[in-house]
Each structure stands twice: as structure tokens, then as C-alpha cells.
Amino acid sequence: MTEAEGITAWRSRAIHRLAEARRNGNQAKAKEIVAELMDVHVALGERRTGTSEEQRTYLLARSTRTPLPELADVGIDTNEWPLPPHSLPALAKPLPASPATEERISSMFAAAGPLTGRRPPGPRWEARYRPQDRQVWRGKPLPWAIWDTELNQAVTYHPDQELAEYQASQASDTLAKRREPT
């Protein structure tokens, strides 16, 4: 096959040679011609040969599982041939980034800072030192607040840091256990 003639003219001559080989009882020659037809049509499906119109026609026939009539007439089912790959070219392998590029990208992320409104999940309640709230019970200051991190407000006050931390931790742990899927 020559590039100038296209697949259609070449296929007609190959089909004629195949019919002649079969008439003469030359099965080896017939198998060779069928293999050659298959190779050329696989290349056509890979867009390595033929005109763009011939490629589109062949790919459309394959995608609809319609055998090519010229080949079906001589008993060749093109649906038994390997499927053509996707018509998009293969993706190139990515090249590793240079250290300068990595540094530039890292500095951009650092400059952008964390995502706004997104905090890593933490305990629901925590102990915070808040003497500015001026909470007093029976004349004794209560500077330690148990702080609700979701509502962003104090829910109770304690005079002792250790007690406030213990109660905040227990409440957060109890809530986390309830929310765990069973």
C-alpha cells in the first residue's frame, strides 16, 4: 500500500487478491492477506495511516460495531479485530519539578495561608483562662471557662484549671463516642 492511494483503493485490491487465493485453494496466502488487512485497519484505527475521512469512517463503524461492508462481503468481521485505542494522543509523563519551582510553589502556599473557615476537627469543649469575664461565685473568682468551640462561647466557669480541663475533656470524649458510627 502506498500513502498516496489511501486505504480504500488498497483494500479493494487486497479483497480481490483474497478472493483469488480462496478460489485457488491457497489458504496460507488467504490467511496472510487477512492478517495484512487487519494490520492496516488497526493502523487506520490508531490514525497512523489513511486519510482523515477513512479514519473517521472506520472508527465510526467500530464504535457502532458495524462491520465494513466490503470486508463483510468476503466473510471478514472487523468486530473480531483489536479495538482501536482512544482517539486522543497518549498523555506525556510528567517531568519532575525543579527545586526552584518547588520552592516558588511552596512559598505561594505559605503566603496564601490556611483555608479560611476550615479548622481541623478538635474537641467540642476546652478549658480557657478568662478572668476578663469577671465570673464570681460566693465571692470567689472563677477564671477558668469551659469553652464551646462550635458556639464560640463559655458554657460554665470554674475556680480550678485542672477541674475545668478534666470536665471539658470528659464532655468532649463523651460526645465523640456518641457520634462514632456503630
Coordinates of N, CA, C and O in Angstrom, one line a residue:
M1 N 0.8 -1.2 0.0 CA 0.0 0.0 0.0 C 0.9 1.2 0.0 O 1.8 1.3 0.7
T2 N 0.5 2.2 -0.8 CA 1.3 3.5 -0.8 C 0.4 4.5 -0.1 O -0.8 4.4 -0.1
E3 N 1.0 5.5 0.5 CA 0.3 6.6 1.2 C -0.6 7.3 0.3 O -1.7 7.7 0.7
A4 N -0.2 7.6 -1.0 CA -1.0 8.4 -1.9 C -2.3 7.7 -2.3 O -3.3 8.4 -2.5
E5 N -2.4 6.4 -2.3 CA -3.6 5.8 -2.8 C -4.7 5.7 -1.8 O -5.8 5.5 -2.2
G6 N -4.4 5.7 -0.5 CA -5.4 5.6 0.5 C -5.8 4.2 0.7 O -5.4 3.3 0.0
I7 N -6.5 4.0 1.8 CA -6.9 2.6 2.2 C -7.9 2.0 1.3 O -7.9 0.8 1.0
T8 N -8.9 2.8 0.8 CA -10.0 2.3 0.0 C -9.5 1.6 -1.2 O -10.0 0.4 -1.5
A9 N -8.7 2.2 -2.0 CA -8.2 1.5 -3.2 C -7.3 0.3 -2.9 O -7.5 -0.7 -3.5
W10 N -6.5 0.4 -1.9 CA -5.7 -0.7 -1.5 C -6.5 -1.9 -1.0 O -6.3 -3.0 -1.3
R11 N -7.6 -1.5 -0.2 CA -8.5 -2.6 0.3 C -9.1 -3.3 -0.8 O -9.3 -4.6 -0.8
S12 N -9.6 -2.6 -1.8 CA -10.2 -3.3 -3.0 C -9.3 -4.3 -3.7 O -9.7 -5.4 -4.0
R13 N -8.1 -3.9 -3.8 CA -7.1 -4.8 -4.5 C -6.8 -6.0 -3.5 O -6.7 -7.1 -4.0
A14 N -6.7 -5.7 -2.2 CA -6.4 -6.8 -1.3 C -7.6 -7.8 -1.2 O -7.4 -9.0 -1.2
I15 N -8.8 -7.3 -1.3 CA -10.0 -8.2 -1.3 C -10.0 -9.0 -2.5 O -10.4 -10.2 -2.5
H16 N -9.7 -8.4 -3.7 CA -9.6 -9.1 -4.9 C -8.5 -10.3 -4.8 O -8.8 -11.4 -5.2
R17 N -7.4 -10.0 -4.2 CA -6.3 -11.0 -4.1 C -6.8 -12.1 -3.1 O -6.5 -13.3 -3.3
L18 N -7.5 -11.7 -2.1 CA -8.1 -12.7 -1.1 C -9.0 -13.6 -1.8 O -9.0 -14.9 -1.6
A19 N -10.0 -13.1 -2.6 CA -10.9 -13.9 -3.3 C -10.2 -14.9 -4.2 O -10.6 -16.1 -4.4
E20 N -9.2 -14.4 -4.9 CA -8.4 -15.2 -5.8 C -7.7 -16.3 -5.1 O -7.7 -17.5 -5.5
A21 N -7.1 -16.0 -4.0 CA -6.4 -17.0 -3.2 C -7.3 -18.1 -2.7 O -7.0 -19.3 -2.7
R22 N -8.5 -17.7 -2.3 CA -9.5 -18.7 -1.8 C -10.0 -19.5 -2.9 O -10.2 -20.7 -2.8
R23 N -10.2 -19.0 -4.1 CA -10.6 -19.7 -5.3 C -9.6 -20.8 -5.7 O -9.9 -21.9 -6.1
N24 N -8.3 -20.4 -5.5 CA -7.2 -21.3 -5.9 C -6.9 -22.3 -4.8 O -6.1 -23.2 -4.9
G25 N -7.6 -22.2 -3.6 CA -7.4 -23.1 -2.5 C -6.1 -22.8 -1.7 O -5.7 -23.7 -1.0
N26 N -5.6 -21.6 -1.9 CA -4.3 -21.3 -1.2 C -4.7 -20.6 0.2 O -4.7 -19.4 0.3
Q27 N -4.9 -21.5 1.2 CA -5.4 -21.0 2.5 C -4.3 -20.2 3.2 O -4.6 -19.2 3.9
A28 N -3.0 -20.6 3.0 CA -1.9 -19.9 3.6 C -1.9 -18.4 3.1 O -1.7 -17.5 3.9
K29 N -2.0 -18.3 1.8 CA -2.0 -16.9 1.2 C -3.2 -16.1 1.7 O -3.1 -14.9 1.9
A30 N -4.4 -16.8 1.8 CA -5.6 -16.1 2.2 C -5.4 -15.6 3.7 O -5.8 -14.5 4.0
K31 N -4.8 -16.4 4.5 CA -4.6 -16.0 5.9 C -3.6 -14.8 6.0 O -3.8 -13.9 6.8
E32 N -2.6 -14.9 5.1 CA -1.6 -13.8 5.1 C -2.3 -12.5 4.7 O -2.0 -11.4 5.3
I33 N -3.2 -12.5 3.7 CA -3.9 -11.3 3.2 C -4.8 -10.8 4.3 O -4.9 -9.6 4.6
V34 N -5.5 -11.7 5.0 CA -6.4 -11.3 6.1 C -5.6 -10.6 7.2 O -6.0 -9.6 7.8
A35 N -4.5 -11.2 7.5 CA -3.6 -10.6 8.6 C -3.1 -9.2 8.1 O -3.1 -8.3 9.0
E36 N -2.8 -9.1 6.9 CA -2.3 -7.8 6.3 C -3.5 -6.8 6.4 O -3.3 -5.6 6.8
L37 N -4.7 -7.2 6.0 CA -5.9 -6.3 6.1 C -6.1 -5.9 7.6 O -6.4 -4.7 7.8
M38 N -6.0 -6.8 8.5 CA -6.2 -6.5 9.9 C -5.1 -5.5 10.4 O -5.4 -4.5 11.0
D39 N -3.8 -5.7 10.0 CA -2.8 -4.8 10.5 C -3.0 -3.4 9.9 O -2.8 -2.4 10.7
V40 N -3.4 -3.3 8.7 CA -3.6 -2.0 8.1 C -4.8 -1.3 8.7 O -4.8 -0.1 9.0
H41 N -5.9 -2.0 9.0 CA -7.0 -1.4 9.6 C -6.8 -1.1 11.1 O -7.4 -0.1 11.6
V42 N -6.0 -1.8 11.8 CA -5.6 -1.5 13.2 C -4.8 -0.1 13.1 O -5.1 0.8 13.9
A43 N -3.9 0.0 12.2 CA -3.2 1.2 12.0 C -4.1 2.4 11.6 O -3.9 3.5 12.1
L44 N -5.1 2.1 10.8 CA -6.1 3.1 10.5 C -6.9 3.5 11.7 O -7.1 4.7 11.9
G45 N -7.2 2.6 12.6 CA -7.9 2.9 13.8 C -7.1 3.7 14.8 O -7.5 4.5 15.6
E46 N -5.8 3.5 14.7 CA -4.8 4.3 15.5 C -4.4 5.6 14.9 O -3.5 6.3 15.4
R47 N -5.0 5.9 13.7 CA -4.8 7.1 13.0 C -3.3 7.2 12.5 O -2.7 8.3 12.4
R48 N -2.7 6.1 12.2 CA -1.3 6.1 11.7 C -1.3 6.0 10.2 O -0.2 6.1 9.6
T49 N -2.4 5.7 9.6 CA -2.4 5.6 8.1 C -3.8 6.0 7.6 O -4.7 6.1 8.4
G50 N -3.9 6.2 6.3 CA -5.2 6.6 5.7 C -5.5 8.1 5.8 O -4.9 8.8 6.5
T51 N -6.5 8.4 5.1 CA -7.0 9.8 5.1 C -7.8 10.0 6.4 O -8.3 9.1 7.0
S52 N -8.1 11.3 6.7 CA -8.9 11.5 7.9 C -10.3 11.0 7.7 O -10.9 10.6 8.7
E53 N -10.8 11.1 6.5 CA -12.1 10.6 6.2 C -12.2 9.1 6.4 O -13.2 8.6 6.9
E54 N -11.2 8.4 5.9 CA -11.1 6.9 6.0 C -11.0 6.6 7.5 O -11.7 5.6 8.0
Q55 N -10.3 7.3 8.3 CA -10.1 7.1 9.7 C -11.5 7.2 10.4 O -11.9 6.4 11.2
R56 N -12.1 8.3 10.1 CA -13.5 8.6 10.8 C -14.5 7.5 10.4 O -15.2 7.0 11.3
T57 N -14.5 7.1 9.1 CA -15.4 6.1 8.7 C -15.1 4.8 9.5 O -16.1 4.1 10.0
Y58 N -13.9 4.4 9.5 CA -13.5 3.1 10.2 C -13.8 3.2 11.7 O -14.4 2.3 12.3
L59 N -13.5 4.3 12.4 CA -13.7 4.5 13.8 C -15.2 4.5 14.1 O -15.7 3.9 15.1
L60 N -16.0 5.1 13.2 CA -17.4 5.2 13.4 C -18.0 3.7 13.3 O -18.8 3.3 14.1
A61 N -17.5 3.0 12.3 CA -18.0 1.6 12.1 C -17.7 0.8 13.3 O -18.5 0.0 13.8
R62 N -16.5 1.0 13.9 CA -16.0 0.2 15.0 C -16.8 0.6 16.3 O -17.2 -0.3 17.1
S63 N -17.1 1.9 16.5 CA -17.8 2.3 17.7 C -19.2 1.9 17.7 O -19.8 1.7 18.7
T64 N -19.8 1.7 16.5 CA -21.2 1.2 16.4 C -21.3 -0.3 16.1 O -22.4 -0.9 16.0
R65 N -20.1 -1.0 16.1 CA -20.0 -2.4 15.9 C -20.6 -2.8 14.6 O -21.3 -3.9 14.5
T66 N -20.4 -2.0 13.6 CA -20.9 -2.3 12.2 C -19.7 -2.7 11.4 O -18.8 -2.0 11.2
P67 N -19.8 -4.0 10.9 CA -18.6 -4.4 10.1 C -18.6 -3.6 8.8 O -19.6 -3.2 8.2
L68 N -17.4 -3.4 8.3 CA -17.2 -2.7 7.0 C -17.8 -3.6 5.9 O -17.5 -4.8 5.8
P69 N -18.7 -3.1 5.1 CA -19.5 -3.9 4.1 C -18.5 -4.6 3.1 O -18.8 -5.8 2.8
E70 N -17.5 -3.9 2.6 CA -16.6 -4.6 1.7 C -15.9 -5.8 2.3 O -15.7 -6.8 1.6
L71 N -15.6 -5.7 3.6 CA -14.9 -6.9 4.2 C -16.0 -7.9 4.6 O -15.7 -9.1 4.6
A72 N -17.1 -7.5 5.0 CA -18.2 -8.4 5.4 C -18.6 -9.3 4.2 O -18.9 -10.5 4.4
D73 N -18.5 -8.7 3.0 CA -18.9 -9.4 1.8 C -18.0 -10.6 1.6 O -18.4 -11.6 0.9
V74 N -16.8 -10.6 2.0 CA -15.8 -11.7 1.8 C -15.7 -12.5 3.1 O -14.7 -13.3 3.3
G75 N -16.6 -12.3 4.1 CA -16.6 -13.1 5.3 C -15.7 -12.6 6.4 O -15.3 -13.4 7.3
I76 N -15.2 -11.4 6.4 CA -14.4 -10.9 7.4 C -15.2 -10.0 8.3 O -15.8 -9.0 7.9
D77 N -15.2 -10.3 9.6 CA -15.9 -9.5 10.6 C -14.9 -8.6 11.4 O -14.1 -9.1 12.1
T78 N -14.9 -7.3 11.1 CA -14.0 -6.4 11.7 C -14.2 -6.3 13.2 O -13.3 -5.8 13.9
N79 N -15.3 -6.7 13.7 CA -15.6 -6.6 15.2 C -14.7 -7.7 15.9 O -14.6 -7.6 17.2
E80 N -14.1 -8.6 15.2 CA -13.3 -9.6 15.9 C -11.8 -9.1 16.0 O -11.0 -9.7 16.6
W81 N -11.5 -8.0 15.3 CA -10.2 -7.4 15.3 C -10.0 -6.6 16.6 O -10.9 -6.1 17.3
P82 N -8.7 -6.3 17.0 CA -8.5 -5.5 18.2 C -9.1 -4.1 18.0 O -9.2 -3.5 17.0
L83 N -9.7 -3.6 19.1 CA -10.3 -2.3 19.1 C -9.3 -1.2 19.0 O -8.2 -1.3 19.6
P84 N -9.6 -0.2 18.3 CA -8.7 1.0 18.3 C -8.6 1.7 19.6 O -9.6 1.7 20.3
P85 N -7.5 2.2 20.0 CA -7.4 2.9 21.2 C -8.2 4.2 21.1 O -8.6 4.6 20.0
H86 N -8.3 4.9 22.2 CA -9.0 6.2 22.2 C -8.3 7.1 21.2 O -7.1 7.0 20.9
S87 N -9.1 8.0 20.6 CA -8.5 8.8 19.5 C -7.7 10.0 20.0 O -7.0 10.6 19.3
L88 N -7.6 10.1 21.4 CA -6.8 11.2 21.9 C -5.3 10.6 22.0 O -5.1 9.5 22.3
P89 N -4.4 11.5 21.8 CA -3.0 11.0 22.0 C -2.7 10.7 23.4 O -3.3 11.2 24.3
A90 N -1.7 9.8 23.6 CA -1.3 9.4 24.9 C -0.7 10.6 25.7 O -0.1 11.5 25.1
L91 N -1.0 10.6 27.0 CA -0.5 11.7 27.8 C 1.0 11.5 28.0 O 1.4 10.4 28.3
A92 N 1.7 12.6 28.0 CA 3.1 12.6 28.3 C 3.4 12.4 29.8 O 2.6 12.8 30.6
K93 N 4.4 11.7 30.1 CA 4.8 11.5 31.5 C 5.2 12.9 32.1 O 6.0 13.6 31.4
P94 N 4.8 13.2 33.3 CA 5.2 14.5 33.8 C 6.6 14.5 34.2 O 7.2 13.5 34.6
L95 N 7.2 15.6 34.0 CA 8.6 15.8 34.4 C 8.7 16.2 35.8 O 7.8 17.0 36.3
P96 N 9.7 15.8 36.5 CA 9.9 16.3 37.9 C 10.1 17.8 38.0 O 10.8 18.3 37.1
A97 N 9.6 18.4 39.0 CA 9.7 19.9 39.1 C 11.1 20.2 39.6 O 11.7 19.4 40.4
S98 N 11.7 21.3 39.2 CA 13.0 21.7 39.7 C 12.9 22.2 41.1 O 11.8 22.6 41.5
P99 N 14.0 22.2 41.8 CA 13.9 22.7 43.2 C 13.4 24.1 43.3 O 12.7 24.5 44.2
A100 N 13.8 25.0 42.3 CA 13.4 26.4 42.3 C 11.8 26.4 42.1 O 11.2 27.3 42.8
T101 N 11.3 25.6 41.3 CA 9.8 25.6 41.1 C 9.1 25.1 42.3 O 8.1 25.7 42.7
E102 N 9.7 24.1 43.0 CA 9.1 23.6 44.2 C 9.1 24.7 45.3 O 8.1 24.9 46.0
E103 N 10.2 25.4 45.4 CA 10.3 26.5 46.4 C 9.3 27.6 46.1 O 8.7 28.1 47.0
R104 N 9.2 28.0 44.8 CA 8.3 29.0 44.4 C 6.8 28.6 44.7 O 6.1 29.4 45.3
I105 N 6.4 27.4 44.5 CA 5.1 26.9 44.7 C 4.9 26.9 46.2 O 3.8 27.3 46.8
S106 N 5.8 26.3 47.0 CA 5.7 26.3 48.4 C 5.5 27.7 49.0 O 4.7 27.8 50.0
S107 N 6.3 28.6 48.5 CA 6.2 30.0 49.1 C 4.8 30.6 48.8 O 4.3 31.3 49.6
M108 N 4.2 30.2 47.6 CA 2.9 30.7 47.3 C 1.8 30.2 48.3 O 1.0 30.9 48.7
F109 N 2.0 28.9 48.6 CA 1.0 28.3 49.5 C 1.2 28.9 50.9 O 0.3 29.1 51.6
A110 N 2.5 29.1 51.3 CA 2.7 29.7 52.6 C 2.2 31.1 52.7 O 1.6 31.5 53.7
A111 N 2.3 31.9 51.6 CA 1.8 33.2 51.6 C 0.2 33.2 51.6 O -0.4 34.1 52.2
A112 N -0.4 32.2 51.0 CA -1.8 32.2 51.0 C -2.4 31.8 52.3 O -3.5 32.3 52.7
G113 N -1.7 31.1 53.1 CA -2.1 30.7 54.5 C -3.1 29.6 54.4 O -3.4 29.0 53.4
P114 N -3.7 29.3 55.6 CA -4.6 28.2 55.7 C -6.0 28.5 55.0 O -6.3 29.7 54.8
L115 N -6.7 27.5 54.7 CA -8.0 27.7 54.2 C -8.9 28.4 55.2 O -8.9 28.0 56.4
T116 N -9.6 29.5 54.8 CA -10.5 30.2 55.7 C -11.7 29.4 56.1 O -12.3 28.7 55.2
G117 N -12.1 29.5 57.3 CA -13.3 28.8 57.8 C -13.2 27.3 57.9 O -14.1 26.6 58.2
R118 N -11.9 26.8 57.8 CA -11.7 25.4 57.9 C -10.7 25.1 59.0 O -9.6 25.6 59.0
R119 N -11.2 24.5 60.1 CA -10.3 24.2 61.2 C -10.2 22.7 61.3 O -11.2 22.0 61.0
P120 N -9.1 22.2 61.7 CA -9.0 20.7 61.9 C -10.0 20.3 63.0 O -10.1 21.1 63.9
P121 N -10.6 19.2 62.9 CA -11.5 18.8 64.0 C -10.8 18.7 65.3 O -9.7 18.1 65.4
G122 N -11.3 19.2 66.3 CA -10.8 19.2 67.7 C -11.8 18.9 68.7 O -13.0 18.6 68.3
P123 N -11.6 19.0 69.9 CA -12.6 18.7 71.0 C -13.7 19.8 70.9 O -13.4 20.9 70.5
R124 N -14.9 19.4 71.3 CA -16.0 20.3 71.3 C -15.8 21.3 72.4 O -16.1 22.5 72.2
W125 N -15.4 20.9 73.5 CA -15.2 21.8 74.7 C -13.7 21.8 75.1 O -13.0 20.8 75.1
E126 N -13.2 23.0 75.5 CA -11.9 23.1 76.0 C -11.9 24.1 77.2 O -12.7 25.0 77.3
A127 N -10.8 24.0 78.0 CA -10.7 24.9 79.2 C -9.9 26.1 78.7 O -8.9 26.0 78.0
R128 N -10.4 27.3 79.0 CA -9.7 28.6 78.7 C -9.7 29.5 79.9 O -10.6 29.6 80.7
Y129 N -8.6 30.2 80.0 CA -8.4 31.1 81.1 C -9.0 32.4 80.7 O -8.6 33.1 79.8
R130 N -10.1 32.9 81.4 CA -10.9 34.0 81.0 C -11.2 34.9 82.2 O -12.4 35.1 82.6
P131 N -10.2 35.5 82.9 CA -10.5 36.4 84.0 C -11.3 37.6 83.6 O -12.0 38.2 84.4
Q132 N -11.2 38.0 82.3 CA -11.9 39.2 81.8 C -13.4 39.1 81.9 O -14.1 40.1 81.8
D133 N -13.9 37.8 82.0 CA -15.3 37.6 82.1 C -15.9 38.0 83.5 O -17.1 38.1 83.7
R134 N -15.0 38.1 84.5 CA -15.3 38.5 85.8 C -16.4 37.7 86.5 O -17.4 38.2 87.1
Q135 N -16.3 36.4 86.3 CA -17.3 35.5 86.9 C -16.9 35.2 88.4 O -15.7 34.9 88.6
V136 N -17.9 35.3 89.3 CA -17.6 35.1 90.7 C -18.7 34.3 91.3 O -19.9 34.4 90.9
W137 N -18.4 33.4 92.2 CA -19.4 32.6 92.9 C -19.0 32.6 94.4 O -17.9 32.2 94.8
R138 N -20.0 33.1 95.2 CA -19.8 33.2 96.7 C -18.5 34.0 97.0 O -17.7 33.6 97.8
G139 N -18.3 35.0 96.2 CA -17.1 35.9 96.5 C -15.8 35.4 96.0 O -14.8 36.0 96.1
K140 N -15.8 34.2 95.3 CA -14.6 33.6 94.9 C -14.5 33.7 93.3 O -15.5 33.3 92.7
P141 N -13.4 34.2 92.7 CA -13.3 34.3 91.3 C -13.3 33.0 90.6 O -12.8 32.0 91.1
L142 N -13.9 32.9 89.4 CA -14.0 31.7 88.6 C -13.3 32.1 87.2 O -14.0 32.3 86.2
P143 N -12.0 32.1 87.2 CA -11.3 32.5 86.0 C -11.2 31.5 84.8 O -10.9 31.8 83.7
W144 N -11.5 30.2 85.1 CA -11.4 29.1 84.1 C -12.8 28.8 83.5 O -13.7 28.5 84.2
A145 N -12.9 29.0 82.2 CA -14.2 28.7 81.5 C -14.1 27.4 80.7 O -13.0 27.1 80.2
I146 N -15.2 26.7 80.7 CA -15.3 25.6 79.7 C -15.9 26.2 78.5 O -17.0 26.7 78.5
W147 N -15.1 26.2 77.4 CA -15.5 26.9 76.2 C -16.0 26.0 75.1 O -15.4 25.0 74.8
D148 N -17.2 26.3 74.6 CA -17.8 25.5 73.5 C -17.2 26.0 72.2 O -17.4 27.2 71.8
T149 N -16.4 25.2 71.5 CA -15.7 25.6 70.3 C -16.6 25.8 69.1 O -16.2 26.5 68.2
E150 N -17.7 25.1 69.1 CA -18.7 25.3 68.0 C -19.5 26.5 68.1 O -19.8 27.2 67.1
L151 N -19.9 26.8 69.3 CA -20.8 28.0 69.5 C -19.9 29.3 69.8 O -20.4 30.4 69.8
N152 N -18.6 29.0 70.1 CA -17.6 30.1 70.4 C -18.1 30.9 71.6 O -18.2 32.1 71.5
Q153 N -18.4 30.2 72.7 CA -18.8 30.9 73.9 C -18.6 30.0 75.1 O -18.5 28.8 75.0
A154 N -18.5 30.7 76.3 CA -18.3 29.9 77.5 C -19.7 29.3 77.9 O -20.7 29.9 77.8
V155 N -19.6 28.1 78.5 CA -20.8 27.4 79.0 C -20.8 27.3 80.5 O -21.9 27.2 81.1
T156 N -19.7 27.3 81.1 CA -19.6 27.3 82.6 C -18.2 27.8 83.0 O -17.3 27.8 82.2
Y157 N -18.1 28.1 84.3 CA -16.8 28.6 84.8 C -16.4 27.8 86.1 O -17.3 27.3 86.8
H158 N -15.1 27.8 86.3 CA -14.5 27.0 87.4 C -13.4 27.8 88.1 O -12.7 28.5 87.4
P159 N -13.1 27.6 89.4 CA -12.0 28.2 90.0 C -10.7 27.5 89.8 O -9.6 28.1 89.9
D160 N -10.7 26.3 89.3 CA -9.5 25.4 89.2 C -9.3 25.0 87.8 O -10.2 24.5 87.1
Q161 N -8.1 25.2 87.3 CA -7.7 24.9 85.9 C -7.8 23.4 85.7 O -8.4 22.9 84.7
E162 N -7.3 22.6 86.6 CA -7.3 21.1 86.5 C -8.7 20.6 86.4 O -9.0 19.8 85.5
L163 N -9.6 21.1 87.2 CA -11.0 20.7 87.1 C -11.7 21.1 85.8 O -12.4 20.3 85.2
A164 N -11.4 22.3 85.4 CA -12.0 22.8 84.1 C -11.5 21.9 82.9 O -12.3 21.5 82.1
E165 N -10.2 21.6 82.9 CA -9.7 20.8 81.8 C -10.2 19.4 81.8 O -10.6 18.8 80.8
Y166 N -10.4 18.8 83.0 CA -10.9 17.5 83.2 C -12.4 17.4 82.7 O -12.7 16.5 81.9
Q167 N -13.2 18.4 83.1 CA -14.6 18.3 82.7 C -14.8 18.6 81.2 O -15.6 18.0 80.5
A168 N -14.0 19.5 80.6 CA -14.0 19.8 79.2 C -13.6 18.5 78.4 O -14.3 18.1 77.4
S169 N -12.6 17.8 78.9 CA -12.1 16.6 78.2 C -13.2 15.5 78.3 O -13.4 14.8 77.3
Q170 N -13.8 15.3 79.5 CA -14.8 14.3 79.6 C -16.0 14.5 78.7 O -16.5 13.6 78.1
A171 N -16.4 15.8 78.7 CA -17.6 16.1 77.9 C -17.3 15.9 76.4 O -18.1 15.4 75.6
S172 N -16.1 16.3 75.9 CA -15.8 16.2 74.5 C -15.6 14.7 74.1 O -16.1 14.3 73.1
D173 N -15.0 13.9 75.0 CA -14.9 12.5 74.8 C -16.2 11.8 74.7 O -16.4 10.9 73.8
T174 N -17.1 12.1 75.6 CA -18.5 11.5 75.6 C -19.2 11.8 74.3 O -19.8 10.9 73.7
L175 N -19.1 13.1 73.9 CA -19.8 13.5 72.6 C -19.2 12.8 71.4 O -19.9 12.3 70.6
A176 N -17.9 12.6 71.4 CA -17.2 12.0 70.3 C -17.6 10.5 70.2 O -17.8 10.0 69.1
K177 N -17.7 9.9 71.4 CA -18.1 8.4 71.4 C -19.6 8.3 70.8 O -19.9 7.3 70.1
R178 N -20.4 9.2 71.2 CA -21.8 9.2 70.7 C -21.9 9.3 69.2 O -22.8 8.8 68.5
R179 N -21.0 10.2 68.6 CA -21.0 10.5 67.2 C -20.3 9.4 66.4 O -20.5 9.4 65.1
E180 N -19.6 8.5 67.0 CA -18.9 7.4 66.2 C -20.0 6.5 65.6 O -20.9 6.1 66.3
P181 N -19.7 6.1 64.4 CA -20.7 5.1 63.8 C -20.5 3.8 64.4 O -19.5 3.4 64.8
T182 N -21.7 3.1 64.6 CA -21.7 1.8 65.3 C -21.6 0.7 64.4 O -21.8 0.8 63.2

